[in-house]
Short mmCIF file of C-alpha atoms in Angstrom, two decimals:
data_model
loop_
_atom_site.label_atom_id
_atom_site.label_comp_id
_atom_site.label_asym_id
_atom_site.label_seq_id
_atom_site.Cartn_x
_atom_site.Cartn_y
_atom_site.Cartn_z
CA UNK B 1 36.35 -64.43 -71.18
CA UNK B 2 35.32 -63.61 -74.56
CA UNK B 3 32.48 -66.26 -74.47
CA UNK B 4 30.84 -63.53 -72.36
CA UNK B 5 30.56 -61.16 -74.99
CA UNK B 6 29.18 -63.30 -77.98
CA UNK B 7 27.96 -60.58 -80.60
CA UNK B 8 32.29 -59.40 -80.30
CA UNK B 9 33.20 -63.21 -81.02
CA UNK B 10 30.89 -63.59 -83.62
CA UNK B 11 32.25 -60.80 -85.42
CA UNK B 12 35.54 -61.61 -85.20
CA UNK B 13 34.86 -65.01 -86.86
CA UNK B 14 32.75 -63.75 -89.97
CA UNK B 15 35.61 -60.94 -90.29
CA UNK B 16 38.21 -63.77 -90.36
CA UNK B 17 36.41 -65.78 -93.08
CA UNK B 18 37.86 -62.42 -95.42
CA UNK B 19 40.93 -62.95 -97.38
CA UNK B 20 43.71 -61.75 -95.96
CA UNK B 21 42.11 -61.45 -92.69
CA UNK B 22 43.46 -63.44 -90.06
CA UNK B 23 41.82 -63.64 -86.03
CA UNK B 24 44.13 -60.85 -85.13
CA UNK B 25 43.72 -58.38 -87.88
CA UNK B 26 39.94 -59.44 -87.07
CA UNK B 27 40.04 -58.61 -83.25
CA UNK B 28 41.78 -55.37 -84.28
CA UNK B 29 39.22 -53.98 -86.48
CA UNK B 30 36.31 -55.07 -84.53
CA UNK B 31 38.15 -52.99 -81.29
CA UNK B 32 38.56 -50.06 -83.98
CA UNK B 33 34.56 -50.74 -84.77
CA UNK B 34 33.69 -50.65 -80.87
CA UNK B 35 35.25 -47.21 -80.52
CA UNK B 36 33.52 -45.66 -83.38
CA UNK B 37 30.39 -44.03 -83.20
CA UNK B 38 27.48 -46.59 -83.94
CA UNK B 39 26.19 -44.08 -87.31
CA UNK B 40 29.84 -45.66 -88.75
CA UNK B 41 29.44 -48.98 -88.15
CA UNK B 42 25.80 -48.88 -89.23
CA UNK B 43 26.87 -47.57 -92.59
CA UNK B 44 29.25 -49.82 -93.40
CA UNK B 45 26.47 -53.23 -92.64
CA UNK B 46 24.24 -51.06 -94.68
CA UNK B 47 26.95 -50.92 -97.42
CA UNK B 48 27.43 -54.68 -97.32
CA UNK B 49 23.87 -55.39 -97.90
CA UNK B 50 23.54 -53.10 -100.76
CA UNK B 51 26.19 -54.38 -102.46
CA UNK B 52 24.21 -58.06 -101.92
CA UNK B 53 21.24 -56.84 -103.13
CA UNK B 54 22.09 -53.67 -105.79
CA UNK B 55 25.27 -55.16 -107.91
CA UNK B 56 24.04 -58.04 -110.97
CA UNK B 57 25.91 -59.17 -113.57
CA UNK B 58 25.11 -57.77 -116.84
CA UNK B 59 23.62 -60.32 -118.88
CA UNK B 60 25.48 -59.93 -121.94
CA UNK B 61 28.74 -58.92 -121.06
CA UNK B 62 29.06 -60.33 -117.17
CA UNK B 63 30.67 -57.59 -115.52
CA UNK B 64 29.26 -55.74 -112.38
CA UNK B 65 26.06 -53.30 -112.62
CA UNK B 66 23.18 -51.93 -111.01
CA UNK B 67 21.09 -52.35 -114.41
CA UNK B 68 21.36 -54.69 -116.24
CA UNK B 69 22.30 -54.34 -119.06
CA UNK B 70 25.45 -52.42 -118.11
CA UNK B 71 25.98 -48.97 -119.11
CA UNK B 72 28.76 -49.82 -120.76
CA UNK B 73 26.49 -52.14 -122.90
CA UNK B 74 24.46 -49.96 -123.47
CA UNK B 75 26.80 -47.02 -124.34
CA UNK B 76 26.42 -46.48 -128.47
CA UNK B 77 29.50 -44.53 -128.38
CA UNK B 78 31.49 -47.66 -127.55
CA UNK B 79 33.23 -49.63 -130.54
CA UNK B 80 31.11 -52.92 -131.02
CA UNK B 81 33.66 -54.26 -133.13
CA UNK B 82 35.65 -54.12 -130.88
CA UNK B 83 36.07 -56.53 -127.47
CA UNK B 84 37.94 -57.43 -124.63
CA UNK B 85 37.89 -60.62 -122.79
CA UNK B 86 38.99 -60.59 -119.04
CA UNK B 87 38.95 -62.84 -116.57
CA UNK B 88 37.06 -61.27 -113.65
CA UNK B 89 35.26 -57.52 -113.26
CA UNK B 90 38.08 -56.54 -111.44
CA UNK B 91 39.97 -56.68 -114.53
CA UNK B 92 37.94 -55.06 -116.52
CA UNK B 93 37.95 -52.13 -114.23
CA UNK B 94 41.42 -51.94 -114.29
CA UNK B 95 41.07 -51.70 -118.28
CA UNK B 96 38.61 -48.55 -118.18
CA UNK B 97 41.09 -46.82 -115.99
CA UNK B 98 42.98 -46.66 -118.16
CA UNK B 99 41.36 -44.96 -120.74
CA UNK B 100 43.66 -47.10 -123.71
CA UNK B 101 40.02 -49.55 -124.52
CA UNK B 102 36.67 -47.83 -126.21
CA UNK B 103 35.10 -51.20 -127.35
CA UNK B 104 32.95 -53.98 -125.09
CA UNK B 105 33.94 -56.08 -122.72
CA UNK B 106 33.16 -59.79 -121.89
CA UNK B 107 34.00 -61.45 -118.74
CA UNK B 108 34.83 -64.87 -118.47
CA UNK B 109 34.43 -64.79 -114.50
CA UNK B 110 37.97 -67.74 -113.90
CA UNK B 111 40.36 -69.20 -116.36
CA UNK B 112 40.63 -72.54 -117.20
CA UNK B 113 42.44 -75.06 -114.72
CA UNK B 114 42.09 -78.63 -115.09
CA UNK B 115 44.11 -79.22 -112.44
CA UNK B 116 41.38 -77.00 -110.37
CA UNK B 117 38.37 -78.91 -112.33
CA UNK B 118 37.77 -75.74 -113.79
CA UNK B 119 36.72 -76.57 -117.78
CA UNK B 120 34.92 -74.21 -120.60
CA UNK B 121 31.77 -75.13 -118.98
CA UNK B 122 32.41 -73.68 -115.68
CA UNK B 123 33.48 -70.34 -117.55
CA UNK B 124 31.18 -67.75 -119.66
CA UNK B 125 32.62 -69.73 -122.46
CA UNK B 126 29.18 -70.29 -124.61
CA UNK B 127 27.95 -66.87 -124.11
CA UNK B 128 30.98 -65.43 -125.81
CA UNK B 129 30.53 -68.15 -128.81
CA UNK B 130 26.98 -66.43 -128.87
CA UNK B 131 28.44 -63.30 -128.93
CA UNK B 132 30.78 -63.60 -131.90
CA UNK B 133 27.80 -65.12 -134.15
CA UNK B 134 25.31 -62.44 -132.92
CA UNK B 135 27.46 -59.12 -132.81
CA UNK B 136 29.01 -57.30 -135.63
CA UNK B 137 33.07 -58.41 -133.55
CA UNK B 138 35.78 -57.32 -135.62
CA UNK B 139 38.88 -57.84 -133.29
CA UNK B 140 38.79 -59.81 -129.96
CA UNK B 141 41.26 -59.10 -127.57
CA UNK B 142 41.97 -61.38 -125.26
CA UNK B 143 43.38 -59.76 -121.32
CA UNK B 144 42.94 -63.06 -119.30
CA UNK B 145 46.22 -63.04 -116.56
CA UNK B 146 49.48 -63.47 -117.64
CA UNK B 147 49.49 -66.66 -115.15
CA UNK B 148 49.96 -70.43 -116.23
CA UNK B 149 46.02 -70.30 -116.20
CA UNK B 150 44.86 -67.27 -118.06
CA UNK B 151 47.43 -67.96 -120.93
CA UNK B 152 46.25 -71.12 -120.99
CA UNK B 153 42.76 -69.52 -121.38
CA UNK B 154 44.04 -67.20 -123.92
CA UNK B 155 45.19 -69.66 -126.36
CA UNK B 156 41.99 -71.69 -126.02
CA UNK B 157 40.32 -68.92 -126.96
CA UNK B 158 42.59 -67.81 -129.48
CA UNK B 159 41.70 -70.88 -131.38
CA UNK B 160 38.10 -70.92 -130.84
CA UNK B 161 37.59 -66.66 -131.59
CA UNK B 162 39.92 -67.46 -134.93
CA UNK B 163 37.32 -70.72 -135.99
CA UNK B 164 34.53 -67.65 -136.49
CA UNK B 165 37.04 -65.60 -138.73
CA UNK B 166 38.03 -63.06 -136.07
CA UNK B 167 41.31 -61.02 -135.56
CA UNK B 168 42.60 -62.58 -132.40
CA UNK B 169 45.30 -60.13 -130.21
CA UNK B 170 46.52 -60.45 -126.95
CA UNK B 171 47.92 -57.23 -124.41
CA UNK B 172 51.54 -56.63 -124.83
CA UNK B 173 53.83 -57.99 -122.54
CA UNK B 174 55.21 -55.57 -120.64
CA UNK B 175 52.70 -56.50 -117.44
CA UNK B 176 54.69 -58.64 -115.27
CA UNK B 177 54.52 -62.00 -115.60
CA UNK B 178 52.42 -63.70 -113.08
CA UNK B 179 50.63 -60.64 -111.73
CA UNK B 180 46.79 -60.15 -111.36
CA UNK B 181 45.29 -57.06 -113.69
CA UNK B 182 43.39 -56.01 -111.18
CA UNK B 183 46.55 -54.46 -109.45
CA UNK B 184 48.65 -53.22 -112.32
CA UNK B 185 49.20 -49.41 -112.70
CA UNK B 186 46.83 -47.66 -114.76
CA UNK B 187 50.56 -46.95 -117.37
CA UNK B 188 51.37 -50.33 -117.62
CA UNK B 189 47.40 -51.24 -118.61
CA UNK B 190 47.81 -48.53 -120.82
CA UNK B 191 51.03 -49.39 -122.88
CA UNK B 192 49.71 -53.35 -123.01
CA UNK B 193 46.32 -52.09 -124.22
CA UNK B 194 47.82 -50.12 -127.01
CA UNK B 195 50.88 -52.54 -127.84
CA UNK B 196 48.82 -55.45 -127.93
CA UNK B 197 49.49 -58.39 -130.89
CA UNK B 198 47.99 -61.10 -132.73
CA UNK B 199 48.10 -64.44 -131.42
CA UNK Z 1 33.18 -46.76 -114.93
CA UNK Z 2 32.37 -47.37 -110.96
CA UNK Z 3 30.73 -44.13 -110.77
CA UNK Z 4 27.79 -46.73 -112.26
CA UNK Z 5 28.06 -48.67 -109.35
CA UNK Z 6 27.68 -46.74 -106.33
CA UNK Z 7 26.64 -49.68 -104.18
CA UNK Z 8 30.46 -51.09 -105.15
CA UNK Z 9 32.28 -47.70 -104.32
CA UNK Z 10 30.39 -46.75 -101.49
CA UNK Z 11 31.65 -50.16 -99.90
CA UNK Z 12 34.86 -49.90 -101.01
CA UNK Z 13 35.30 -46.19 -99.23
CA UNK Z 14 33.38 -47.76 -96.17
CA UNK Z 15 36.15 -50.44 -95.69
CA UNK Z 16 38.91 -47.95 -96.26
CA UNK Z 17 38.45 -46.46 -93.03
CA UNK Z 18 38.92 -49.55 -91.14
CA UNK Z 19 43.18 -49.39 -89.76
CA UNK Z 20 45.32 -50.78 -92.29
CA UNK Z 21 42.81 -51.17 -94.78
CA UNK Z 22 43.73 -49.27 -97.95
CA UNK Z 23 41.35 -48.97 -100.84
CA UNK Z 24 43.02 -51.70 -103.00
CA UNK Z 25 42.60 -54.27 -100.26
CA UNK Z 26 39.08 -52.62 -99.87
CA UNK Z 27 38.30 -53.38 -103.07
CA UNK Z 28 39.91 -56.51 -102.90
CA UNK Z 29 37.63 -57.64 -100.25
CA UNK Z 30 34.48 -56.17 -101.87
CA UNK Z 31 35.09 -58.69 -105.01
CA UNK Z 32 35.64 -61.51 -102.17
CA UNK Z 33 32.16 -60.10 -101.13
CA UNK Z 34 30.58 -60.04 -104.45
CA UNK Z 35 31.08 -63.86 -104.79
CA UNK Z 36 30.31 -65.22 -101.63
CA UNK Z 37 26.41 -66.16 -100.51
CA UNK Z 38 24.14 -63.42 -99.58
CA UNK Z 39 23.71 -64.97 -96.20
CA UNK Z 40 27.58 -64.70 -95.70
CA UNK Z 41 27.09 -61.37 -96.69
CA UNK Z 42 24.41 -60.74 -94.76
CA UNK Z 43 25.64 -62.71 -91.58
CA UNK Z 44 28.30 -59.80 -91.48
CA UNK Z 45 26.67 -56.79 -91.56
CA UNK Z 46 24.38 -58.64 -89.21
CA UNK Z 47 26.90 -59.15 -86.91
CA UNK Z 48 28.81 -55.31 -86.96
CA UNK Z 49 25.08 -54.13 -85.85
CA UNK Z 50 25.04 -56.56 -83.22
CA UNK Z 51 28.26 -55.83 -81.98
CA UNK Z 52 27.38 -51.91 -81.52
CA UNK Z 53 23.69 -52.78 -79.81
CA UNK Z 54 24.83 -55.43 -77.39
CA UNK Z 55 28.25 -54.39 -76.29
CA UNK Z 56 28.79 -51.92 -73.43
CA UNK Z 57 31.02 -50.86 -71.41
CA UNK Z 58 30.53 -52.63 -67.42
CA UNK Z 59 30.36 -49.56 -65.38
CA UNK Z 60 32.31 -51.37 -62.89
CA UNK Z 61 36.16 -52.13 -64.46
CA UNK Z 62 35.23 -50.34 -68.34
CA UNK Z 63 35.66 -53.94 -70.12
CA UNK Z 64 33.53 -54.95 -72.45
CA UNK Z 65 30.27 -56.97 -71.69
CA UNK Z 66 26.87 -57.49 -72.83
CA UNK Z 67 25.28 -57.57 -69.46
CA UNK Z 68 26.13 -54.63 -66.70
CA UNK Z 69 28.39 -55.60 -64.79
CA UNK Z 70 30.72 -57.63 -66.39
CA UNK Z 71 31.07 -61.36 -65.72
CA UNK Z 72 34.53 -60.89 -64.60
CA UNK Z 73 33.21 -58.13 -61.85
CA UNK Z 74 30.32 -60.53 -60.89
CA UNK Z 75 32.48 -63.65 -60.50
CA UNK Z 76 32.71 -64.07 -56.46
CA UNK Z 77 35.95 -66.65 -57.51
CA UNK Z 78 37.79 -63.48 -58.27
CA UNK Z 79 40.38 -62.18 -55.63
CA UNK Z 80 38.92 -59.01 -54.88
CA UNK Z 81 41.92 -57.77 -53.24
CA UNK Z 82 44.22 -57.58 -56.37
CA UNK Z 83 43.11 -55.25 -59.36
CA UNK Z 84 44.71 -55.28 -62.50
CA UNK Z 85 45.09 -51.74 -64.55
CA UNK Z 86 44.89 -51.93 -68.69
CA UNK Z 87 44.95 -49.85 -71.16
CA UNK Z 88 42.29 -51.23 -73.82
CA UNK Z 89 39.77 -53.86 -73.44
CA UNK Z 90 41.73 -55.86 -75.54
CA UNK Z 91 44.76 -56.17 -73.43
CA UNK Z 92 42.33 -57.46 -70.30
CA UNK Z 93 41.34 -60.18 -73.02
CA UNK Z 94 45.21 -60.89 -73.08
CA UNK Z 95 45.79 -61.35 -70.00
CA UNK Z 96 42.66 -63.71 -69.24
CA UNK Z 97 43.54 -65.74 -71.97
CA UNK Z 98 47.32 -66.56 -70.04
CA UNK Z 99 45.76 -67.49 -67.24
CA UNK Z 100 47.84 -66.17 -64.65
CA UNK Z 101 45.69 -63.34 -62.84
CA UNK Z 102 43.03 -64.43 -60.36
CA UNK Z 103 41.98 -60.20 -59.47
CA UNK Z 104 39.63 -57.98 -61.24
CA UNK Z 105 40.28 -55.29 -63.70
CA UNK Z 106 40.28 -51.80 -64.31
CA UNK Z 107 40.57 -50.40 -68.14
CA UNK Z 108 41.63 -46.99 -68.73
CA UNK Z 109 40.68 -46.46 -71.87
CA UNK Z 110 43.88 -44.90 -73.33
CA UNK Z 111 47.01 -43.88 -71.90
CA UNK Z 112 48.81 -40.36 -70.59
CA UNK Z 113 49.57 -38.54 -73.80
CA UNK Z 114 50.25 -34.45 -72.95
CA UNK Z 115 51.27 -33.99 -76.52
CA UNK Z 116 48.08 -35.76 -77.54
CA UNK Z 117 46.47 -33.49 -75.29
CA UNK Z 118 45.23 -36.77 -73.31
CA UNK Z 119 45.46 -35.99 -69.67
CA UNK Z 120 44.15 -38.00 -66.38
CA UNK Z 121 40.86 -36.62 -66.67
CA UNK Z 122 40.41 -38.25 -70.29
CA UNK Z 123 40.85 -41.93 -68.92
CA UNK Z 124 39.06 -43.66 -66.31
CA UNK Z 125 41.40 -42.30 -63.32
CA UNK Z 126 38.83 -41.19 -61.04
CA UNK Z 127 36.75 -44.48 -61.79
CA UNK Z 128 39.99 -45.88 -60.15
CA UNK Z 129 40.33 -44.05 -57.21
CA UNK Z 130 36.78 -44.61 -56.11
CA UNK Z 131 37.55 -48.00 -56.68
CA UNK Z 132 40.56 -47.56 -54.49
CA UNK Z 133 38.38 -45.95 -51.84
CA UNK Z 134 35.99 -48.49 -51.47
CA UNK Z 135 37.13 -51.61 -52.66
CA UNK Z 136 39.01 -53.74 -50.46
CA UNK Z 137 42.24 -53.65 -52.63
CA UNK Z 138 45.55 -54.58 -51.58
CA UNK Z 139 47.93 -54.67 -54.51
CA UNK Z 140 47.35 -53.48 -57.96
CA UNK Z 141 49.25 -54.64 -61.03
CA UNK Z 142 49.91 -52.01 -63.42
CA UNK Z 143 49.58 -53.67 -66.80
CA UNK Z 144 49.81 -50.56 -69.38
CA UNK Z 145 51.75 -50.89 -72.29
CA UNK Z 146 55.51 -50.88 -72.07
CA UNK Z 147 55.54 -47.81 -74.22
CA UNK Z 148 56.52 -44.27 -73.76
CA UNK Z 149 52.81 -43.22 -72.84
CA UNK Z 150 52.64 -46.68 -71.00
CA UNK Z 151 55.59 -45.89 -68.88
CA UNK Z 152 54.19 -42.65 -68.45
CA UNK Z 153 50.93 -43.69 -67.31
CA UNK Z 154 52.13 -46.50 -64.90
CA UNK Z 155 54.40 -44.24 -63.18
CA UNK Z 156 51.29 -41.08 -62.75
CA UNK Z 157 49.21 -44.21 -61.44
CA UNK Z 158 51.86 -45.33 -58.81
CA UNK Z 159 52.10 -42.18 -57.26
CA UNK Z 160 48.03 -42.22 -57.08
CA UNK Z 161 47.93 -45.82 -55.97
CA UNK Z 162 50.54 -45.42 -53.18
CA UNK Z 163 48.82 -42.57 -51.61
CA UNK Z 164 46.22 -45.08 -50.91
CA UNK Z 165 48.58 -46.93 -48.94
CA UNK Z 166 48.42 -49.94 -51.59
CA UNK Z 167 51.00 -51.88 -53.17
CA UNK Z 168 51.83 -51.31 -57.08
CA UNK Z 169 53.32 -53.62 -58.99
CA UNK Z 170 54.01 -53.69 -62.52
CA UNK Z 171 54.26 -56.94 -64.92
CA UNK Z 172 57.63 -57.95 -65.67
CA UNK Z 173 60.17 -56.84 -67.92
CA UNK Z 174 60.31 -59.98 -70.73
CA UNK Z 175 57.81 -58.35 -72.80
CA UNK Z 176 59.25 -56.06 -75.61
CA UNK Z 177 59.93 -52.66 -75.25
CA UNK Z 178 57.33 -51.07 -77.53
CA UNK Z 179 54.72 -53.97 -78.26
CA UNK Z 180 51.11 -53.65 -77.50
CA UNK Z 181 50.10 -56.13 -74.72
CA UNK Z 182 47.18 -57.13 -76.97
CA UNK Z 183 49.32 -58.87 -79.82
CA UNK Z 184 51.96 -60.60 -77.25
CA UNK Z 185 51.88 -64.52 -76.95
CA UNK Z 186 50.04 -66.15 -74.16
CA UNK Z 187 53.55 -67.61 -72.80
CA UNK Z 188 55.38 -64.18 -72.68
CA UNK Z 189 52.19 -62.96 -70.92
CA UNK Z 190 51.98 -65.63 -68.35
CA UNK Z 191 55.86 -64.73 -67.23
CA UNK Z 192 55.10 -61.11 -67.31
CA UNK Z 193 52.38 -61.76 -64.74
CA UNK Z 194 54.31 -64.08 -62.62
CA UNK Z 195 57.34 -61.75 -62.23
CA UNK Z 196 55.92 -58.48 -61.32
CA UNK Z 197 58.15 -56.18 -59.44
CA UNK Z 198 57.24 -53.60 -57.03
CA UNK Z 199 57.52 -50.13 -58.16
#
């Protein structure tokens, strides 16, 4: 019966293509949608579609902004000898919450994965080599996961950051091992921002 | 350091209100969001204003439809003598989906709830007993949820149904105690419908 009502179908299906979000958890928010005034749902396609067209990435450090460059690029109070590599701008987020980091940021958007096909190529790999010629880097240090993958990364960068004469550090352990930075508690960033060592 | 990108926040708060969406998954899904096409993008939001344009309620049973009256209220197949009573839209789709009603349906749009302060005159009750007046029913199946309110509700509609000199039944025990109709297998269902008692 619910080839009858197409537009209801068709929402549950691009809801399901979310992570996380099976045909169930689908049909149950698009019943919570039907019962909500139309003003709600209408912000919230309006929101999707702003996001689309609104959020970049900042062209020299890669993370998320409306302007490009990012204001945390362009922030002069922010220590340019000073920067942080994370994997994606989730994690870098996670970093300014916690208030431990007042240098740059560079995002690598992945880790490398061979197994995945995923190289220094497919990575903002060269941009950071462009970086550390260009910009006055004292310190790099380097938050990719503490997965298989993003310690993999680390030490790849480790000896590529150390090649232009740069300090090379790494967060403390202390974050679990395994976990994604994006969820850690904002004390736990904290403590592995300001504990971190050299590799 | 999101305050500088409104368009990301103001997405992540608008997916927070959907049920059992917190903001981490929220934000979670917004990154999803962030690397996916714009016409993926776009094919959502696309589809939640669809969804609130084209669906209405049929004026006839309260299910949802596109085109007044439903389908299902439209289909001369359907044995107009048996009605089926729901509680959502959703648990109508349920029961279509086992295959084991042939009748119409009625949806009530909630259940009894005095402590919710959700009396008779809150659901579609006197929807029904027009319906009960001039349709030529013979037996209705009282398919509410077998929760407290449920119970509630099926027992405040047999009194109202019997009045009218028409059989109740009510699907069988075999579904759990407590579960929403909506989420039960098609199997359990099916059984439920087949072994309605009289009540």
């Amino acid at each position: 019966m619910l080839d009858s009502i197409p537009s209801f179908s068709r929402l549950v299906a691009e809801m399901s293509k979310l992570p996380g979000i099976g045909r169930k958890t689908a049909a149950r928010l698009v019943f919570h949608m039907l019962k909500q005034p139309v003003s709600e749902a209408e912000a919230l396609a309006a929101a999707i579609v702003e996001l689309k067209q609104r959020v970049v990435l900042c062209s020299r450090c890669f993370g998320l902004t409306e302007d490009d460059p990012c204001e945390l690029c362009r922030d002069p109070s922010r220590d340019e000898h000073l920067l942080c590599i994370v994997e994606q701008p989730g994690d870098m987020i996670a970093i300014e919450r916690s208030r431990s980091f007042r240098g740059r940021y560079h995002v690598l958007h992945g880790a490398l994965s061979p197994l995945d096909g995923v190289g220094p190529e497919d990575l903002k790999v060269a941009q950071l080599e462009k970086r550390l010629e260009n910009e006055p880097i004292r310190e790099v240090v380097v938050a990719t996961n503490f997965s298989v993958e993003g310690e993999a990364t680390a030490h790849f960068l480790a000896d590529l950051i150390k090649a232009h004469g740069i300090r090379v550090t790494r967060l403390a352990y202390g974050i679990p091992m395994g976990s994604d930075l994006e969820f850690v508690d904002e004390a736990t960033v904290n403590r592995a921002v300001s504990g971190r060592r050299d590799l």
